[in-house]
Amino acid sequence: MKQPLASTPRPDRTTSILQRRILDGWIEPGTLLAESAVARELGVSRVPVREALFALERDGLVEFSDTGRAYVKDLSPHAFEELYVLRLTLEPVAARLAAPGLRGDLSALEKNIEATGRAASLIKVTHLDLDFHELILAASGNARLLKLWRSLRNELELWLGRLHRSKEIQTRGTCEETVSTHRDLVECFRTQSAAVCERKMREHILGWREWLPVLPGKE
Amino acid sequence: MKQPLASTPRPDRTTSILQRRILDGWIEPGTLLAESAVARELGVSRVPVREALFALERDGLVEFSDTGRAYVKDLSPHAFEELYVLRLTLEPVAARLAAPGLRGDLSALEKNIEATGRAASLIKVTHLDLDFHELILAASGNARLLKLWRSLRNELELWLGRLHRSKEIQTRGTCEETVSTHRDLVECFRTQSAAVCERKMREHILGWREWLPVLPGKE
DNA sequence: CTTCACCAAACGGTATACCGTTGCGAGTTT
DNA sequence: AAACTCGCAACGGTATACCGTTTGGTGAAG
């Protein structure tokens, strides 16, 4: 183990404000994010806005047209399936890699589960759910893998946020189910081999997909 | 199928020049890439340089210190193992996804193999090798997956370039072996199921790892 | 009513300028 | 001779300004 395995690089105020606005749905998908307009809006110059737009493109929240204009990403169900396939590919591997190191110290995961049980809102549960998975990615010891996953997380949050707002997500038993399946996973890490943990994580992701509603979308 | 599945976004002159210089080893690993100095060197202002440095960080060729300074990435053997694990994770999945669509049109892959057979230098073979794999990633139909892979490719080229220059890579039979294993893969795509193609790709990556020399590095 | 041509506003790309901070080396002290 | 300090040079962050291109709307022609 080396450093804390890549904390988010340099928290940029402009970027995080824009990110929040997009994730929270304050800006309609497909909206043009003109540098000048955003700069005026946020009270900064175009340069940090420019930087923020590039960072957000990397995180999949913004996409550029071939003429260099930035738009808030408009996700299609197909794009969601792509994300899902990647979760299903990366996370079981992360679970396998993380298993040996995790066996000895599951306190972080347990603390997360506890917090999930106390969570008041569904959106909070969602964030804690993703935090749980990110803890495992971080424990994998593969910084590049964690980096790839982080670049997917934002897009996932974008989707889940929209689902929540459109009330198309089922809230019944969500928290309890999350807590119990996560408990299963922790138990698996505590007692089972890495290969079993890998399979367990795969099943967990499969179950998560099943739990999601039919996906809306314009495409 | 939709668009050509994400051609490299907007080819930026400054970025590609810097990228080339790093990949070709003209700049020592760990070197500070000061915006002003690079800007003077390339005859542009700091703004495009800034943009280029961010893009290169995304591609894993540059890393920023916590004070915002950009350095040419200094790869450790551990970092290479991380990349290898990710190839081993992503590419078989890509092969499985690409298999159905590829069965009908293998001409691009065959053309690549033909070019590999005619390649003059080992470095050219390496590039064509990566091109071959990228064709499969692109054929997977998963744009996000392709994007992730592309973000790994640059780092791989960085490694392979350094290996070539340090003469620590075996050149004997490299070209022939690449051509023959790739031919196997194409034959697999032509006649076998997606699941078989996935396994075949996994074996191919495993073999590639085996073929690499013991990795040098300061860490 | 539709289509085309043209023009003005807006946008992105880039250069330049200013400022606070960092980092490094020279000079001094112990 | 080693360590500490002070100061300056250089860097990154950001604002502003200029230019070429794109875009969207308007008015005229078919």
Coordinates of C-alpha atoms (C1' of nucleotides) in Angstrom, one line a residue:
Chain A
M1 CA 0.0 0.0 0.0
K2 CA 1.2 3.5 -0.7
Q3 CA -0.7 6.8 -0.4
P4 CA -4.4 6.9 0.4
L5 CA -4.8 5.7 -3.2
A6 CA -5.6 8.8 -5.1
S7 CA -8.0 11.2 -3.4
T8 CA -9.9 13.3 -5.8
P9 CA -7.2 15.3 -7.5
R10 CA -7.6 19.0 -6.9
P11 CA -11.1 20.0 -5.8
D12 CA -11.9 22.8 -8.1
R13 CA -14.7 25.1 -6.9
T14 CA -16.1 25.9 -10.4
T15 CA -16.1 22.3 -11.4
S16 CA -17.8 21.0 -8.3
I17 CA -20.5 23.7 -8.5
L18 CA -21.2 22.8 -12.1
Q19 CA -21.1 19.1 -11.3
R20 CA -23.6 19.6 -8.5
R21 CA -26.0 21.5 -10.7
I22 CA -25.9 18.9 -13.3
L23 CA -26.2 16.0 -10.9
D24 CA -29.0 17.6 -9.0
G25 CA -30.9 18.2 -12.3
W26 CA -30.9 22.0 -12.1
I27 CA -29.9 22.0 -15.7
E28 CA -31.9 20.2 -18.4
P29 CA -30.1 17.5 -20.3
G30 CA -28.9 18.7 -23.7
T31 CA -28.6 22.2 -22.6
L32 CA -25.8 24.2 -24.1
L33 CA -23.2 25.2 -21.6
A34 CA -21.7 28.2 -23.2
E35 CA -18.4 29.3 -21.6
S36 CA -19.3 32.9 -21.5
A37 CA -22.8 32.4 -20.1
V38 CA -21.6 30.0 -17.4
A39 CA -18.8 32.3 -16.5
R40 CA -21.2 35.2 -16.0
E41 CA -23.6 33.0 -14.1
L42 CA -20.9 31.8 -11.7
G43 CA -19.1 35.1 -11.5
V44 CA -15.8 33.9 -12.8
S45 CA -13.9 34.2 -16.0
R46 CA -14.1 31.8 -18.9
V47 CA -10.8 30.1 -18.1
P48 CA -11.9 28.1 -15.0
V49 CA -15.2 27.4 -16.7
R50 CA -13.3 25.9 -19.6
E51 CA -11.2 23.8 -17.3
A52 CA -14.4 22.6 -15.5
L53 CA -16.1 21.7 -18.8
F54 CA -13.2 19.5 -19.8
A55 CA -13.1 17.8 -16.4
L56 CA -16.8 17.2 -16.6
E57 CA -16.5 15.7 -20.0
R58 CA -13.9 13.3 -18.6
D59 CA -16.5 12.4 -15.9
G60 CA -19.2 11.8 -18.5
L61 CA -21.5 14.6 -17.4
V62 CA -20.9 16.8 -20.4
E63 CA -20.2 16.1 -24.0
F64 CA -18.7 18.2 -26.7
S65 CA -20.0 18.7 -30.2
D66 CA -17.6 18.6 -33.1
T67 CA -17.6 22.4 -33.1
G68 CA -16.4 22.5 -29.5
R69 CA -19.6 23.3 -27.8
A70 CA -20.4 21.7 -24.5
Y71 CA -23.8 20.2 -23.7
V72 CA -25.2 18.6 -20.6
K73 CA -25.1 14.9 -21.4
D74 CA -28.4 13.4 -22.5
L75 CA -28.3 9.8 -21.5
S76 CA -30.0 7.1 -23.6
P77 CA -31.0 3.7 -22.2
H78 CA -28.3 2.3 -24.4
A79 CA -25.7 4.4 -22.6
F80 CA -27.0 3.1 -19.3
E81 CA -26.7 -0.4 -20.4
E82 CA -23.1 0.4 -21.4
L83 CA -22.4 1.6 -17.9
Y84 CA -24.1 -1.4 -16.4
V85 CA -21.9 -3.8 -18.4
L86 CA -18.9 -2.0 -17.2
R87 CA -19.9 -2.2 -13.6
L88 CA -20.6 -5.9 -14.1
T89 CA -17.1 -6.2 -15.6
L90 CA -15.0 -4.1 -13.2
E91 CA -16.6 -4.6 -9.8
P92 CA -16.3 -8.3 -9.4
V93 CA -12.6 -8.1 -10.3
A94 CA -12.2 -5.3 -7.8
A95 CA -13.9 -7.5 -5.2
R96 CA -11.5 -10.4 -5.9
L97 CA -8.5 -8.1 -5.7
A98 CA -9.8 -6.4 -2.5
A99 CA -10.8 -9.6 -0.8
P100 CA -7.4 -10.6 0.8
G101 CA -6.8 -7.1 2.2
L102 CA -10.4 -6.6 3.3
R103 CA -10.7 -9.8 5.3
G104 CA -8.7 -8.2 8.1
D105 CA -10.4 -4.8 8.2
L106 CA -14.1 -4.6 7.3
S107 CA -14.8 -1.7 9.7
A108 CA -15.1 0.9 6.9
L109 CA -17.7 -1.2 5.1
E110 CA -19.6 -1.9 8.3
K111 CA -19.6 1.7 9.2
N112 CA -21.1 2.5 5.8
I113 CA -23.8 -0.1 6.2
E114 CA -24.7 1.3 9.6
A115 CA -25.0 4.8 8.1
T116 CA -27.1 3.4 5.3
G117 CA -29.5 2.0 7.9
R118 CA -29.8 5.4 9.4
A119 CA -30.2 7.2 6.1
A120 CA -33.2 9.4 5.9
S121 CA -33.7 9.9 2.2
L122 CA -33.5 7.5 -0.8
I123 CA -31.0 9.8 -2.4
K124 CA -28.8 9.5 0.6
V125 CA -29.1 5.7 0.5
T126 CA -28.0 5.8 -3.2
H127 CA -25.0 7.8 -2.3
L128 CA -24.0 5.5 0.5
D129 CA -24.6 2.6 -1.7
L130 CA -22.1 3.9 -4.2
D131 CA -19.8 4.8 -1.4
F132 CA -19.9 1.2 -0.3
H133 CA -18.9 0.0 -3.7
E134 CA -16.2 2.7 -4.0
L135 CA -14.7 1.5 -0.7
I136 CA -14.2 -1.9 -2.3
L137 CA -12.8 -0.4 -5.5
A138 CA -10.3 1.5 -3.3
A139 CA -9.4 -1.6 -1.4
S140 CA -8.6 -3.4 -4.6
G141 CA -5.2 -1.6 -4.5
N142 CA -5.5 -0.9 -8.2
A143 CA -5.5 2.9 -8.5
R144 CA -6.2 2.8 -12.2
L145 CA -9.2 0.6 -11.7
L146 CA -10.5 3.0 -9.0
K147 CA -10.0 5.8 -11.4
L148 CA -12.0 4.1 -14.1
W149 CA -14.8 3.4 -11.7
R150 CA -14.9 6.9 -10.5
S151 CA -15.4 8.1 -14.0
L152 CA -18.4 5.9 -14.2
R153 CA -19.8 6.9 -10.8
N154 CA -20.8 10.4 -11.9
E155 CA -22.7 9.1 -14.8
L156 CA -24.5 6.6 -12.6
E157 CA -25.4 9.3 -10.2
L158 CA -26.7 11.4 -13.1
W159 CA -29.0 8.5 -14.0
L160 CA -30.1 7.7 -10.5
G161 CA -30.8 11.3 -9.8
R162 CA -33.1 11.6 -12.8
L163 CA -34.9 8.4 -11.8
H164 CA -35.5 9.7 -8.3
R165 CA -36.9 12.9 -9.6
S166 CA -39.1 11.2 -12.0
K167 CA -40.4 9.0 -9.2
E168 CA -39.9 6.0 -11.5
I169 CA -37.8 4.2 -8.9
Q170 CA -39.3 2.0 -6.2
T171 CA -38.7 3.2 -2.7
R172 CA -40.3 0.3 -0.9
G173 CA -37.8 -1.7 1.0
T174 CA -34.9 -0.1 -0.8
C175 CA -32.9 0.8 2.3
E176 CA -33.5 -2.5 4.0
E177 CA -32.6 -4.5 0.8
T178 CA -29.4 -2.5 0.3
V179 CA -28.4 -3.0 3.9
S180 CA -29.0 -6.7 3.8
T181 CA -27.3 -7.4 0.5
H182 CA -24.3 -5.4 1.6
R183 CA -24.2 -7.3 4.9
D184 CA -24.1 -10.5 2.8
L185 CA -21.2 -9.1 0.9
V186 CA -19.3 -8.2 4.1
E187 CA -19.9 -11.6 5.5
C188 CA -18.6 -13.0 2.2
F189 CA -15.4 -11.0 2.5
R190 CA -15.0 -12.1 6.1
T191 CA -15.3 -15.8 5.5
Q192 CA -15.0 -16.7 1.9
S193 CA -12.3 -16.9 -0.7
A194 CA -11.5 -14.2 -3.2
A195 CA -13.1 -16.2 -6.0
V196 CA -16.3 -16.5 -4.1
C197 CA -16.3 -12.8 -3.3
E198 CA -15.9 -12.1 -7.0
R199 CA -19.0 -14.2 -7.8
K200 CA -20.9 -12.7 -5.0
M201 CA -20.3 -9.2 -6.3
R202 CA -21.3 -10.2 -9.7
E203 CA -24.6 -11.5 -8.4
H204 CA -25.0 -8.3 -6.4
I205 CA -24.7 -6.2 -9.5
L206 CA -27.0 -8.5 -11.5
G207 CA -29.6 -8.1 -8.7
W208 CA -29.2 -4.3 -8.7
R209 CA -29.9 -4.2 -12.4
E210 CA -33.0 -6.3 -11.9
W211 CA -34.2 -4.0 -9.2
L212 CA -34.0 -0.9 -11.5
P213 CA -37.2 0.0 -13.3
V214 CA -37.6 -0.1 -17.0
L215 CA -35.4 2.7 -18.2
P216 CA -37.0 5.8 -19.7
G217 CA -35.3 7.8 -22.4
K218 CA -35.9 9.6 -25.6
E219 CA -33.9 7.3 -27.7
Chain B
M1 CA -24.8 0.9 -34.9
K2 CA -24.9 4.7 -34.7
Q3 CA -22.1 7.1 -35.3
P4 CA -18.6 5.8 -36.1
L5 CA -18.4 5.3 -32.3
A6 CA -16.4 8.2 -31.1
S7 CA -13.5 9.3 -33.2
T8 CA -10.9 11.0 -31.1
P9 CA -12.8 14.1 -30.0
R10 CA -11.1 17.2 -31.3
P11 CA -7.6 16.6 -32.4
D12 CA -5.7 19.4 -30.7
R13 CA -2.4 20.3 -32.2
T14 CA -0.7 21.2 -29.0
T15 CA -1.9 18.1 -27.2
S16 CA -0.8 15.7 -29.9
I17 CA 2.7 17.3 -30.2
L18 CA 3.2 17.0 -26.4
Q19 CA 1.8 13.5 -26.5
R20 CA 4.2 12.5 -29.2
R21 CA 7.2 13.9 -27.4
I22 CA 6.3 12.0 -24.2
L23 CA 5.5 8.8 -26.0
D24 CA 8.7 8.9 -28.0
G25 CA 10.7 9.5 -24.9
W26 CA 12.0 12.9 -25.8
I27 CA 11.2 14.0 -22.3
E28 CA 12.5 12.2 -19.3
P29 CA 10.0 10.7 -16.9
G30 CA 9.4 12.9 -13.9
T31 CA 10.3 16.1 -15.8
L32 CA 8.4 19.1 -14.7
L33 CA 6.2 20.4 -17.6
A34 CA 5.9 24.0 -16.7
E35 CA 3.1 25.8 -18.6
S36 CA 5.2 28.8 -19.5
A37 CA 8.2 26.8 -20.6
V38 CA 6.2 24.4 -22.7
A39 CA 4.3 27.4 -24.2
R40 CA 7.6 29.1 -25.2
E41 CA 8.9 25.8 -26.5
L42 CA 5.9 25.2 -28.7
G43 CA 5.4 28.9 -29.7
V44 CA 1.9 29.1 -28.3
S45 CA 0.4 30.7 -25.2
R46 CA -0.2 29.0 -21.9
V47 CA -3.9 28.4 -22.5
P48 CA -3.7 25.6 -25.0
V49 CA -0.8 24.1 -23.1
R50 CA -2.9 24.1 -20.0
E51 CA -5.6 22.3 -21.9
A52 CA -3.2 19.8 -23.3
L53 CA -1.8 19.0 -19.8
F54 CA -5.2 18.2 -18.5
A55 CA -5.9 16.0 -21.5
L56 CA -2.7 14.2 -21.0
E57 CA -3.4 13.7 -17.4
R58 CA -6.7 12.1 -18.4
D59 CA -4.7 9.8 -20.7
G60 CA -2.3 8.9 -18.0
L61 CA 0.8 10.4 -19.5
V62 CA 1.1 13.3 -17.1
E63 CA 0.4 13.6 -13.4
F64 CA -0.2 16.6 -11.3
S65 CA 1.3 17.3 -7.9
D66 CA -0.9 18.6 -5.2
T67 CA 0.4 22.1 -5.9
G68 CA -0.8 21.9 -9.5
R69 CA 2.4 21.2 -11.2
A70 CA 2.5 18.8 -14.1
Y71 CA 5.1 16.1 -14.4
V72 CA 5.7 13.4 -17.1
K73 CA 4.5 10.2 -15.6
D74 CA 7.0 8.0 -14.0
L75 CA 5.7 4.5 -14.3
S76 CA 6.4 1.8 -11.8
P77 CA 6.2 -1.9 -12.5
H78 CA 3.2 -1.9 -10.1
A79 CA 1.4 0.6 -12.3
F80 CA 2.1 -1.7 -15.3
E81 CA 0.6 -4.6 -13.5
E82 CA -2.5 -2.5 -12.9
L83 CA -2.8 -1.8 -16.5
Y84 CA -2.3 -5.4 -17.4
V85 CA -5.1 -6.4 -15.0
L86 CA -7.4 -3.9 -16.7
R87 CA -6.6 -5.2 -20.1
L88 CA -7.2 -8.7 -18.9
T89 CA -10.5 -7.6 -17.5
L90 CA -11.8 -5.4 -20.3
E91 CA -10.7 -7.0 -23.5
P92 CA -12.2 -10.4 -23.2
V93 CA -15.5 -8.7 -22.5
A94 CA -15.1 -6.6 -25.5
A95 CA -14.3 -9.6 -27.6
R96 CA -17.5 -11.3 -26.4
L97 CA -19.6 -8.2 -27.1
A98 CA -17.9 -7.7 -30.5
A99 CA -18.2 -11.3 -31.6
P100 CA -21.7 -11.3 -33.1
G101 CA -21.1 -8.2 -35.2
L102 CA -17.6 -9.2 -36.2
R103 CA -18.5 -12.5 -37.6
G104 CA -19.9 -10.9 -40.7
D105 CA -17.1 -8.4 -41.3
L106 CA -13.6 -9.3 -40.4
S107 CA -12.0 -7.3 -43.2
A108 CA -10.7 -4.5 -41.0
L109 CA -8.9 -7.0 -38.7
E110 CA -7.5 -8.9 -41.7
K111 CA -6.2 -5.7 -43.2
N112 CA -4.5 -4.9 -40.0
I113 CA -2.9 -8.3 -39.8
E114 CA -1.7 -7.9 -43.4
A115 CA -0.2 -4.5 -42.5
T116 CA 1.5 -6.1 -39.5
G117 CA 3.1 -8.7 -41.7
R118 CA 4.6 -5.9 -43.8
A119 CA 5.7 -3.7 -40.9
A120 CA 9.3 -2.7 -41.0
S121 CA 10.0 -1.8 -37.4
L122 CA 9.1 -3.3 -34.1
I123 CA 7.6 -0.1 -32.9
K124 CA 5.3 -0.2 -36.0
V125 CA 4.3 -3.8 -35.1
T126 CA 3.4 -2.6 -31.6
H127 CA 1.2 0.2 -32.9
L128 CA -0.6 -2.2 -35.3
D129 CA -1.0 -4.7 -32.5
L130 CA -2.7 -2.1 -30.4
D131 CA -4.7 -1.0 -33.4
F132 CA -5.9 -4.5 -33.8
H133 CA -7.1 -4.7 -30.3
E134 CA -8.7 -1.3 -30.5
L135 CA -10.7 -2.4 -33.6
I136 CA -12.2 -5.1 -31.4
L137 CA -13.0 -2.7 -28.7
A138 CA -14.6 -0.4 -31.2
A139 CA -16.6 -3.3 -32.6
S140 CA -18.0 -4.1 -29.1
G141 CA -20.5 -1.3 -29.6
N142 CA -19.9 -0.1 -26.1
A143 CA -18.6 3.5 -26.6
R144 CA -17.8 3.8 -22.9
L145 CA -15.7 0.7 -22.9
L146 CA -13.8 1.9 -25.9
K147 CA -13.2 5.2 -24.1
L148 CA -11.8 3.4 -21.0
W149 CA -9.5 1.3 -23.2
R150 CA -8.2 4.3 -25.1
S151 CA -7.3 5.9 -21.8
L152 CA -5.2 2.8 -21.1
R153 CA -3.6 2.6 -24.5
N154 CA -1.5 5.7 -24.1
E155 CA 0.0 4.4 -20.9
L156 CA 0.7 1.1 -22.6
E157 CA 2.4 2.8 -25.5
L158 CA 4.5 4.8 -22.9
W159 CA 5.6 1.6 -21.4
L160 CA 6.3 -0.3 -24.6
G161 CA 8.2 2.7 -26.0
R162 CA 10.5 2.7 -23.0
L163 CA 11.0 -1.0 -23.3
H164 CA 11.9 -0.7 -26.9
R165 CA 14.4 2.1 -26.3
S166 CA 16.0 0.2 -23.5
K167 CA 16.3 -2.8 -25.7
E168 CA 14.8 -5.0 -23.0
I169 CA 12.2 -6.3 -25.3
Q170 CA 12.8 -9.4 -27.4
T171 CA 12.5 -8.7 -31.1
R172 CA 13.0 -12.3 -32.4
G173 CA 9.8 -13.6 -33.9
T174 CA 7.8 -10.8 -32.5
C175 CA 6.1 -9.9 -35.8
E176 CA 5.4 -13.5 -36.8
E177 CA 4.0 -14.3 -33.4
T178 CA 1.8 -11.3 -33.4
V179 CA 0.5 -12.1 -36.9
S180 CA -0.2 -15.8 -36.1
T181 CA -1.9 -15.2 -32.8
H182 CA -4.0 -12.5 -34.3
R183 CA -4.9 -14.8 -37.2
D184 CA -6.1 -17.3 -34.6
L185 CA -8.3 -14.7 -33.0
V186 CA -9.8 -13.8 -36.4
E187 CA -10.5 -17.4 -37.1
C188 CA -12.1 -17.7 -33.7
F189 CA -14.4 -14.7 -34.5
R190 CA -15.3 -16.3 -37.8
T191 CA -16.3 -19.7 -36.5
Q192 CA -16.7 -19.8 -32.8
S193 CA -19.3 -18.5 -30.3
A194 CA -19.0 -15.3 -28.3
A195 CA -18.1 -17.1 -25.2
V196 CA -15.2 -18.9 -26.9
C197 CA -14.0 -15.7 -28.3
E198 CA -14.0 -14.2 -24.9
R199 CA -11.8 -17.0 -23.5
K200 CA -9.5 -16.8 -26.5
M201 CA -8.9 -13.2 -26.0
R202 CA -8.2 -13.8 -22.4
E203 CA -5.6 -16.3 -23.3
H204 CA -4.1 -14.0 -25.8
I205 CA -3.6 -11.3 -23.2
L206 CA -2.2 -13.8 -20.8
G207 CA 0.3 -14.9 -23.5
W208 CA 1.2 -11.3 -24.2
R209 CA 2.0 -10.7 -20.5
E210 CA 4.2 -13.8 -20.6
W211 CA 6.0 -12.6 -23.6
L212 CA 7.0 -9.3 -22.0
P213 CA 10.4 -9.2 -20.2
V214 CA 10.8 -8.6 -16.5
L215 CA 9.8 -5.1 -16.0
P216 CA 12.4 -2.5 -15.1
G217 CA 11.5 0.4 -12.8
K218 CA 12.8 2.4 -9.9
E219 CA 10.1 1.3 -7.6
Chain C
dC1 C1' -46.1 29.8 -47.9
dT2 C1' -41.5 28.2 -48.7
dT3 C1' -36.7 28.9 -49.6
dC4 C1' -32.6 31.1 -49.9
dA5 C1' -29.3 34.6 -48.8
dC6 C1' -27.3 37.6 -45.8
dC7 C1' -26.1 39.8 -41.5
dA8 C1' -25.5 40.5 -36.6
dA9 C1' -24.9 38.4 -32.2
dA10 C1' -22.6 34.9 -29.8
dC11 C1' -19.4 31.5 -29.2
dG12 C1' -14.9 29.1 -29.0
dG13 C1' -9.7 29.5 -29.6
dT14 C1' -6.0 32.0 -28.1
dA15 C1' -2.9 35.7 -26.6
dT16 C1' -1.6 38.8 -23.0
dA17 C1' -1.5 40.6 -18.4
dC18 C1' -1.7 40.7 -13.4
dC19 C1' -1.4 38.6 -8.8
dG20 C1' -0.6 35.5 -5.0
dT21 C1' 2.1 31.5 -3.8
dT22 C1' 5.7 28.3 -4.1
dG23 C1' 10.1 26.8 -4.2
dC24 C1' 14.9 27.2 -4.5
dG25 C1' 19.3 29.3 -4.0
dA26 C1' 22.5 32.8 -2.1
dG27 C1' 24.1 34.8 1.8
dT28 C1' 24.6 34.8 6.6
dT29 C1' 25.0 33.0 11.1
dT30 C1' 26.2 29.4 14.4
Chain D
dA1 C1' 31.2 23.2 7.5
dA2 C1' 26.3 22.8 8.3
dA3 C1' 22.0 24.9 9.1
dC4 C1' 18.9 28.4 8.9
dT5 C1' 16.8 32.5 6.8
dC6 C1' 15.6 35.7 3.6
dG7 C1' 14.5 37.2 -0.9
dC8 C1' 13.8 36.7 -5.7
dA9 C1' 12.6 34.2 -9.8
dA10 C1' 9.3 31.2 -11.6
dC11 C1' 5.1 29.0 -11.6
dG12 C1' 0.0 28.4 -11.5
dG13 C1' -4.6 30.7 -11.2
dT14 C1' -7.4 33.9 -13.3
dA15 C1' -9.2 38.0 -15.6
dT16 C1' -9.4 40.5 -19.9
dA17 C1' -9.1 41.3 -24.8
dC18 C1' -9.0 40.1 -29.7
dC19 C1' -10.1 37.3 -33.7
dG20 C1' -12.1 34.0 -36.9
dT21 C1' -16.0 30.9 -37.2
dT22 C1' -20.5 29.3 -36.3
dT23 C1' -25.3 30.1 -35.7
dG24 C1' -29.8 31.6 -35.7
dG25 C1' -33.0 34.9 -37.3
dT26 C1' -34.7 38.2 -40.6
dG27 C1' -36.0 39.9 -44.8
dA28 C1' -36.4 39.4 -49.7
dA29 C1' -37.2 36.6 -53.7
dG30 C1' -39.6 32.7 -55.9

